[in-house]
Coordinates of C-alpha atoms in Angstrom, one line a residue:
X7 CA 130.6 117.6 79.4
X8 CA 130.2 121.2 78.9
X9 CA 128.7 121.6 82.3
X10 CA 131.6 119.7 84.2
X11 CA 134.0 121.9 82.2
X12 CA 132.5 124.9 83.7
X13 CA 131.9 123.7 87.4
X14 CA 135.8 122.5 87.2
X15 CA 137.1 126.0 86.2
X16 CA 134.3 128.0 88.4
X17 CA 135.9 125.8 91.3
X18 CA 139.4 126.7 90.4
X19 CA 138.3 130.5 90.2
X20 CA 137.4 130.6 93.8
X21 CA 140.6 129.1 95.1
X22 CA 141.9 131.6 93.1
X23 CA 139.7 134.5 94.0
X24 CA 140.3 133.7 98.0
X25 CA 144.7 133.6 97.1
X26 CA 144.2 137.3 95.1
X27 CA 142.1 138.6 98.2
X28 CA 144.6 137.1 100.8
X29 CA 147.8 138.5 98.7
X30 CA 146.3 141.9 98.3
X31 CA 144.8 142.2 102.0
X32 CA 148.2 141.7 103.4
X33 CA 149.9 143.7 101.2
X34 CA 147.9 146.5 102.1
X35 CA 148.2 145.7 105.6
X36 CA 151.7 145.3 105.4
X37 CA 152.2 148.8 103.5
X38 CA 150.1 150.4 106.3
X39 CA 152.2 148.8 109.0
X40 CA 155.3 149.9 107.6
X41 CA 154.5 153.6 107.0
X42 CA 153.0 154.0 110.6
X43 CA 156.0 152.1 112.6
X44 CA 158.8 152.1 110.2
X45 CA 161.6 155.3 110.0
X46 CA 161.4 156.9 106.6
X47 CA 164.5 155.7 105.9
X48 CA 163.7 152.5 106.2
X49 CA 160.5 152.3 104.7
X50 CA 162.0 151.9 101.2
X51 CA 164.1 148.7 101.9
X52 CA 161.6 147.3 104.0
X53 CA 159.1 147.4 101.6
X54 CA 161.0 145.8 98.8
X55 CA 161.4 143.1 101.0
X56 CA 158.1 142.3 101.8
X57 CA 156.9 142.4 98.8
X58 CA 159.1 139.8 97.6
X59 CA 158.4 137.8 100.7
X60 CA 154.6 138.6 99.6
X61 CA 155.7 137.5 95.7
X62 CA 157.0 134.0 96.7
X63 CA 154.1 133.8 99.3
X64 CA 151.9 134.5 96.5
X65 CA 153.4 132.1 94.1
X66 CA 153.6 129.2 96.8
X67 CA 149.7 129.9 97.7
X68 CA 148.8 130.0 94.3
X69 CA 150.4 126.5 93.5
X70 CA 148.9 125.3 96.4
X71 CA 146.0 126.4 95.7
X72 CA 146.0 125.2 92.4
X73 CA 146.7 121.6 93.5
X74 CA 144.2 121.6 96.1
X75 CA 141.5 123.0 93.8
X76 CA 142.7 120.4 90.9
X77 CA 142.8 117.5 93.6
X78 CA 139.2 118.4 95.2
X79 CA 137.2 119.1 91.9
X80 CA 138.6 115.8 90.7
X81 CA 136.8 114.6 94.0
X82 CA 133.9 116.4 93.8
X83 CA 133.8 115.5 90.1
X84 CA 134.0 112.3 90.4
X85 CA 131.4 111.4 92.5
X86 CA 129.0 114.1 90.8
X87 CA 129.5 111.7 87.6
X88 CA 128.9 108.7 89.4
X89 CA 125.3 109.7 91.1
X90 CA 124.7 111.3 87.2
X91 CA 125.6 108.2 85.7
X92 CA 123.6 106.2 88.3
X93 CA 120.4 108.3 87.4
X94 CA 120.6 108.6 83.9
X95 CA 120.8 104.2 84.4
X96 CA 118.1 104.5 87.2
X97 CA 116.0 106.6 83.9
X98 CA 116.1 103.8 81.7
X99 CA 114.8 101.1 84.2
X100 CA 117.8 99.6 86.1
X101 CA 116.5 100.5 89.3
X102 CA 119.5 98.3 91.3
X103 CA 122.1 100.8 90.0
X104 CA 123.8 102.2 93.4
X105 CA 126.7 104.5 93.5
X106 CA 129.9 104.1 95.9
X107 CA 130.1 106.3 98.8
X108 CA 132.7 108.7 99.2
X109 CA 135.1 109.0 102.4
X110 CA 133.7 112.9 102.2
X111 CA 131.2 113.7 104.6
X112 CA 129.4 115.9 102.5
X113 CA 129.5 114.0 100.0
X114 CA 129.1 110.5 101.7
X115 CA 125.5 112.2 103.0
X116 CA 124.4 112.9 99.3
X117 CA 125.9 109.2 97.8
X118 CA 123.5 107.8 100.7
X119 CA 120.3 109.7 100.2
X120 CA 120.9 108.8 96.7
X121 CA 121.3 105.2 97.3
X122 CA 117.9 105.3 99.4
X123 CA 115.9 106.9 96.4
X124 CA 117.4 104.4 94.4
X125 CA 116.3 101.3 96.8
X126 CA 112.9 103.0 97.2
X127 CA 112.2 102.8 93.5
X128 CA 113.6 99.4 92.8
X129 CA 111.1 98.6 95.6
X130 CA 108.4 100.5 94.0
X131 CA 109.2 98.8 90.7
X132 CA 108.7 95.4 92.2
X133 CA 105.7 96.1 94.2
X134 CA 104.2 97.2 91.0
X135 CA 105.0 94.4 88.9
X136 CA 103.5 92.5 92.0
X137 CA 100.7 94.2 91.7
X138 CA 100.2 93.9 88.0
X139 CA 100.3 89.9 88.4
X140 CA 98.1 89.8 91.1
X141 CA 95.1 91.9 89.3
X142 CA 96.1 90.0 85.7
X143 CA 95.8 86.4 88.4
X144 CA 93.0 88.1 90.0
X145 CA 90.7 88.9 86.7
X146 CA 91.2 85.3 85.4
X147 CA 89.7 83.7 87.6
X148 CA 86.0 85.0 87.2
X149 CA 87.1 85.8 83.3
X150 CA 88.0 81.8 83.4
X151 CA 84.7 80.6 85.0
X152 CA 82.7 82.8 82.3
X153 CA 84.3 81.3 79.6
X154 CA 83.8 77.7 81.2
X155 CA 80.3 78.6 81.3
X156 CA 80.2 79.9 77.8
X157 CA 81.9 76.5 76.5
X158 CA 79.6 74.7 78.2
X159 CA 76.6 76.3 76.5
X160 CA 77.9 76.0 73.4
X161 CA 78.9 72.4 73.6
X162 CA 75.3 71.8 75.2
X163 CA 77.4 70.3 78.5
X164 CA 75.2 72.8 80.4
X165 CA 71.5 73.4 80.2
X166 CA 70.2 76.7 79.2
X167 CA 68.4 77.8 82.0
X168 CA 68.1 80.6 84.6
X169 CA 70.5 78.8 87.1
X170 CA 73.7 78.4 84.5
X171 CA 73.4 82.2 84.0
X172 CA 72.5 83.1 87.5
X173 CA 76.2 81.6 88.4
X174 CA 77.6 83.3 85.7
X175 CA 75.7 86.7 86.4
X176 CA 77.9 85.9 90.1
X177 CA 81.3 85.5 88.1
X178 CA 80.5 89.2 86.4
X179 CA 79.8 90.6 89.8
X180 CA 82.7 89.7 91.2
X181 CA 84.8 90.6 88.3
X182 CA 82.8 93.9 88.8
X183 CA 84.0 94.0 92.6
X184 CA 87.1 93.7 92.1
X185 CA 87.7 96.6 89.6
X186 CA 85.7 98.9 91.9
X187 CA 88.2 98.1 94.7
X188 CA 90.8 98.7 92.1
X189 CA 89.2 101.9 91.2
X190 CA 88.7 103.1 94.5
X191 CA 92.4 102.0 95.8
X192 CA 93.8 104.0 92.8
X193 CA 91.3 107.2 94.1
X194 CA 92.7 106.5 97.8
X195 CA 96.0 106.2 97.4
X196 CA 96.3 109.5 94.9
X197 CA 94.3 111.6 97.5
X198 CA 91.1 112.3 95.1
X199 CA 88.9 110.0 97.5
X200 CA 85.8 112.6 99.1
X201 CA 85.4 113.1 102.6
X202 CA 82.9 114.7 104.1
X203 CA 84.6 115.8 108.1
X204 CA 82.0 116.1 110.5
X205 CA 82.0 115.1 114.5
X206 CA 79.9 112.5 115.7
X207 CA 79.4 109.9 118.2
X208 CA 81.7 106.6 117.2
X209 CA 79.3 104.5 118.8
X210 CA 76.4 105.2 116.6
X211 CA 78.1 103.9 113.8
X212 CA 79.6 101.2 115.0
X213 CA 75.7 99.7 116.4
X214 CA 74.8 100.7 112.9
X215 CA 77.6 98.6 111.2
X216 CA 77.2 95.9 113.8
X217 CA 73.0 95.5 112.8
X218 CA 74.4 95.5 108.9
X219 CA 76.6 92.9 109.3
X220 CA 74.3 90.6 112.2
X221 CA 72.9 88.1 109.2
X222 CA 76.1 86.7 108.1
X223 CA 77.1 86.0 112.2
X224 CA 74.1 84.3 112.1
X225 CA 74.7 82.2 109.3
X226 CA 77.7 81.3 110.8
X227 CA 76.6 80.3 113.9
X228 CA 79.1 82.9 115.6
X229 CA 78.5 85.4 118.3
X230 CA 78.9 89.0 118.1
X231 CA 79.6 91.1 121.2
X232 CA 79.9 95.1 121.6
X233 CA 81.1 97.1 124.2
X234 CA 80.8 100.7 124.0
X235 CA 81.6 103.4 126.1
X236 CA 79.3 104.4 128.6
X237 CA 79.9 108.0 127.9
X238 CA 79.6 109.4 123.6
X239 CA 82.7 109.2 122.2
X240 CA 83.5 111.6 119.6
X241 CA 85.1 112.2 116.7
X242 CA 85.8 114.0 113.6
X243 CA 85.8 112.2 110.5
X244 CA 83.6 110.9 108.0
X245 CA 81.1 109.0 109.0
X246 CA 80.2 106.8 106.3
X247 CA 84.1 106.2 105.5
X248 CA 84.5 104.8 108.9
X249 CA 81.8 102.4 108.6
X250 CA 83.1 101.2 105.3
X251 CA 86.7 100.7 107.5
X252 CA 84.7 98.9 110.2
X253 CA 82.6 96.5 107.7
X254 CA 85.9 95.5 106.0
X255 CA 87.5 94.7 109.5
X256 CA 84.1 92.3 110.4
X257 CA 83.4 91.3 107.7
X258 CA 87.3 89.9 107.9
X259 CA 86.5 88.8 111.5
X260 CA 83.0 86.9 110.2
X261 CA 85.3 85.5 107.2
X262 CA 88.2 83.9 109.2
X263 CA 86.6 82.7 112.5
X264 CA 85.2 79.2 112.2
X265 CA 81.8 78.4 113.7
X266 CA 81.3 78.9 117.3
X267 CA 84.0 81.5 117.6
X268 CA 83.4 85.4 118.9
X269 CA 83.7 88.5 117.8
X270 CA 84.2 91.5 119.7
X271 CA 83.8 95.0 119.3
X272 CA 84.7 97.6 121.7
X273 CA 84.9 101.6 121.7
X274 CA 88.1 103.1 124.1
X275 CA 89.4 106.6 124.1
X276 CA 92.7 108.2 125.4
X277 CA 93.5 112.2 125.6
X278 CA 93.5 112.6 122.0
X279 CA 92.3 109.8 119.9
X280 CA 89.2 107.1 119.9
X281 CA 90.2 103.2 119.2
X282 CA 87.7 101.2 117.9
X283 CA 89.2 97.2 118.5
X284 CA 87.9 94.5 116.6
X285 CA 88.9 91.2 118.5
X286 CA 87.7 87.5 117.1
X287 CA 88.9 83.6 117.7
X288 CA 90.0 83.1 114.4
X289 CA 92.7 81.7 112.6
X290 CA 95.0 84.6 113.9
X291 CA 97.8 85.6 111.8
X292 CA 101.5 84.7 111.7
X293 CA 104.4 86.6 113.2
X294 CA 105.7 86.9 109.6
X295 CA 102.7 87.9 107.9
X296 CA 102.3 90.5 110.2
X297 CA 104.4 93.5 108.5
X298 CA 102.7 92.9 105.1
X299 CA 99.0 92.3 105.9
X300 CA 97.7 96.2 104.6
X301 CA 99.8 95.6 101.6
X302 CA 97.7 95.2 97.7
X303 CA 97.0 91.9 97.1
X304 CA 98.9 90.7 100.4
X305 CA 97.1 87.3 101.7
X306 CA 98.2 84.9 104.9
X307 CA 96.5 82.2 103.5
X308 CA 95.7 82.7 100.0
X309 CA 93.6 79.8 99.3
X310 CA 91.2 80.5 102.1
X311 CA 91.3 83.6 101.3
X312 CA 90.3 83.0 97.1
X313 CA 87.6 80.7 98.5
X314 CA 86.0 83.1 100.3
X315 CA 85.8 85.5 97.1
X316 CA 87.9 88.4 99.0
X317 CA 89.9 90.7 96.5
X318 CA 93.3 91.0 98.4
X319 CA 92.7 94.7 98.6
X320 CA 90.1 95.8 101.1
X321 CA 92.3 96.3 104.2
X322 CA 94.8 98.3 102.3
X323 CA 91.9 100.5 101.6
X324 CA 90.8 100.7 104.9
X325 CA 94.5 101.7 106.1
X326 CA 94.4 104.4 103.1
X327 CA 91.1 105.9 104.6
X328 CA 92.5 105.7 108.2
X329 CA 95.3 108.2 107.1
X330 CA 93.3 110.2 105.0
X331 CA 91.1 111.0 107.9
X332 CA 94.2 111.4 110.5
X333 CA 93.6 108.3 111.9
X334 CA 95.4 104.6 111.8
X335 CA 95.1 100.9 111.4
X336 CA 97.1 98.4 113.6
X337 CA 97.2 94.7 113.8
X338 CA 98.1 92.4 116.2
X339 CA 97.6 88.2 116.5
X340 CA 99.1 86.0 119.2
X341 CA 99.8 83.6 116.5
X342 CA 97.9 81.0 114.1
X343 CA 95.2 79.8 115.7
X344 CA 95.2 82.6 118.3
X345 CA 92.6 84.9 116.5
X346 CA 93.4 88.9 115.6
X347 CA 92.7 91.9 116.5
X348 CA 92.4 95.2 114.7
X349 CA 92.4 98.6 116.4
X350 CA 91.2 101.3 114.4
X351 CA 92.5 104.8 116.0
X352 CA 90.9 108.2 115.1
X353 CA 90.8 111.7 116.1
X354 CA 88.7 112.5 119.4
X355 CA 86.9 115.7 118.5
X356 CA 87.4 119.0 121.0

């Protein structure tokens, strides 16, 4: 209250300040106009008069003044106590408080910018509690088949032998798996992930990534083509950061393309940045799914994609590590059934 008190009479003191400075700057110009074009005679008289035409001048600016000043801090005010209101709300967790925007200009631009803020963190607030039910949904699934495995070797439903705890040593890895991707998200997304820049050849990684991930085309009877560039194509980045991006964009490709479909991998380059495109004839992805496919936990088809034990989480890392390098991550699908393709862009070196 204290601090409106004072902006309301600092206000006034300006107004006031520019009608003193206006009353005495004529007056002095007046007096000096008078004595230089004005017969002695005269100047007496003449001066009398305008000062009382400078007293009721005075008077008249200074109620004006006063009225304005009253009428515009009551403005400004007004709308200062509504955006203070809003955020002392916004503070205590009602993040779809918004404040009404002035006809001001100046203010109208502040009302808005604070209306933004305000969506942004209502939208931050739901994305995390998305976020937290998806990981909470997430850990009890393996958390649920442990403890249907412990029941069962307690009730003697299941025998006690190297099997029954080899699938439940499989249910604690992937538990494991999925809090390293939540580990390393969290280190992504606050910047404290390590990258080690150096240039190199984009194609040399991507035959090394290609001969990692050859067994599981294999085993499902898919086909794998690369096309390179016939010339090295480099880059600065870090090397073993943008295999782990390529890996998570196969390994997606090898996950979601049914047997006898194709993958393809080519290198491209324009003036100042390499694409690396994966392409397959998979299920593709929907027009609507499109916008949200790098979110956290985002999924087109959620129960394919719980089947195939994928966290949710690995292309929103990938897109994390893109940017952190000065690169990017794009999708594109012609539709469901119409397979996908993912173009990873990154800095050409020189």
């Amino acid at each position: 209250m204290r601090f409106w008190r004072q902006l309301r009479w600092q206000i006034i003191g300006a107004q006031m300040l520019v009608v003193i400075v206006g009353v005495v700057t004529l007056s002095f110009t007046a007096n000096l106009l008078i004595e230089q074009t004005i017969p002695t005679a005269q100047v007496t008289p003449v001066r009398t008069t305008v000062i009382q035409a400078l007293a009721v001048a005075a008077l008249a600016a200074t109620i004006a003044g006063l009225t304005t000043s009253l009428l515009l801090v009551q403005i400004i005010l007004r709308s200062l106590r509504n955006i203070a209101g809003s955020s002392q709300r916004i503070a205590a967790g009602r993040y779809d408080e918004r404040v009404e925007v002035p006809a001001s200009d100046e203010l109208r631009a502040v009302a808005e910018s604070f209306n933004q803020m305000a969506e942004a963190l209502e939208q931050i607030e739901q994305r995390r509690i998305t976020m937290i039910g998806n990981i909470a949904h997430e850990l009890r699934t393996p958390l649920a088949g442990i403890e249907g495995y412990l029941e069962g070797l307690i009730d003697g439903v299941l025998p006690n032998t190297a099997d029954t705890f080899l699938d439940m040593k499989q249910e604690v890895r992937r538990l494991r798996r999925l809090v390293d991707d939540l580990q390393t998200l969290s280190r992504v997304e606050a910047g404290q992930i390590s990258l080690h820049f150096t240039t190199f050849d984009i194609n040399d990684v991507i035959h090394r990534v290609v001969a990692q991930i050859q067994p599981q085309v294999l085993d499902g009877c898919l086909q794998m083509q690369f096309a390179s560039h016939e010339h090295p194509l480099l880059v600065h980045a870090d090397p073993d950061r943008v295999a782990q991006i390529l890996l998570n964009l196969l390994g997606n490709a090898v996950r979601y393309t049914p047997e006898g479909g194709c993958i393809t991998i080519r290198s491209v380059h324009t003036n100042d940045e390499v694409q690396v495109i994966v392409e397959d004839t998979g299920i593709g992805i929907a027009a609507e799914h499109l916008p949200f496919i790098f979110e956290r936990f985002y999924r087109a088809d959620p129960s394919r994609a719980r089947t195939s034990g994928g966290s949710g989480i690995g292309l929103t890392i990938a897109r994390h590590l893109a940017w952190a390098m000065g690169g990017d991550i794009r999708a594109a699908s012609a539709g469901p059934g119409k397979g996908s393709t993912f173009t990873l862009s990154l800095p050409r070196a020189g």
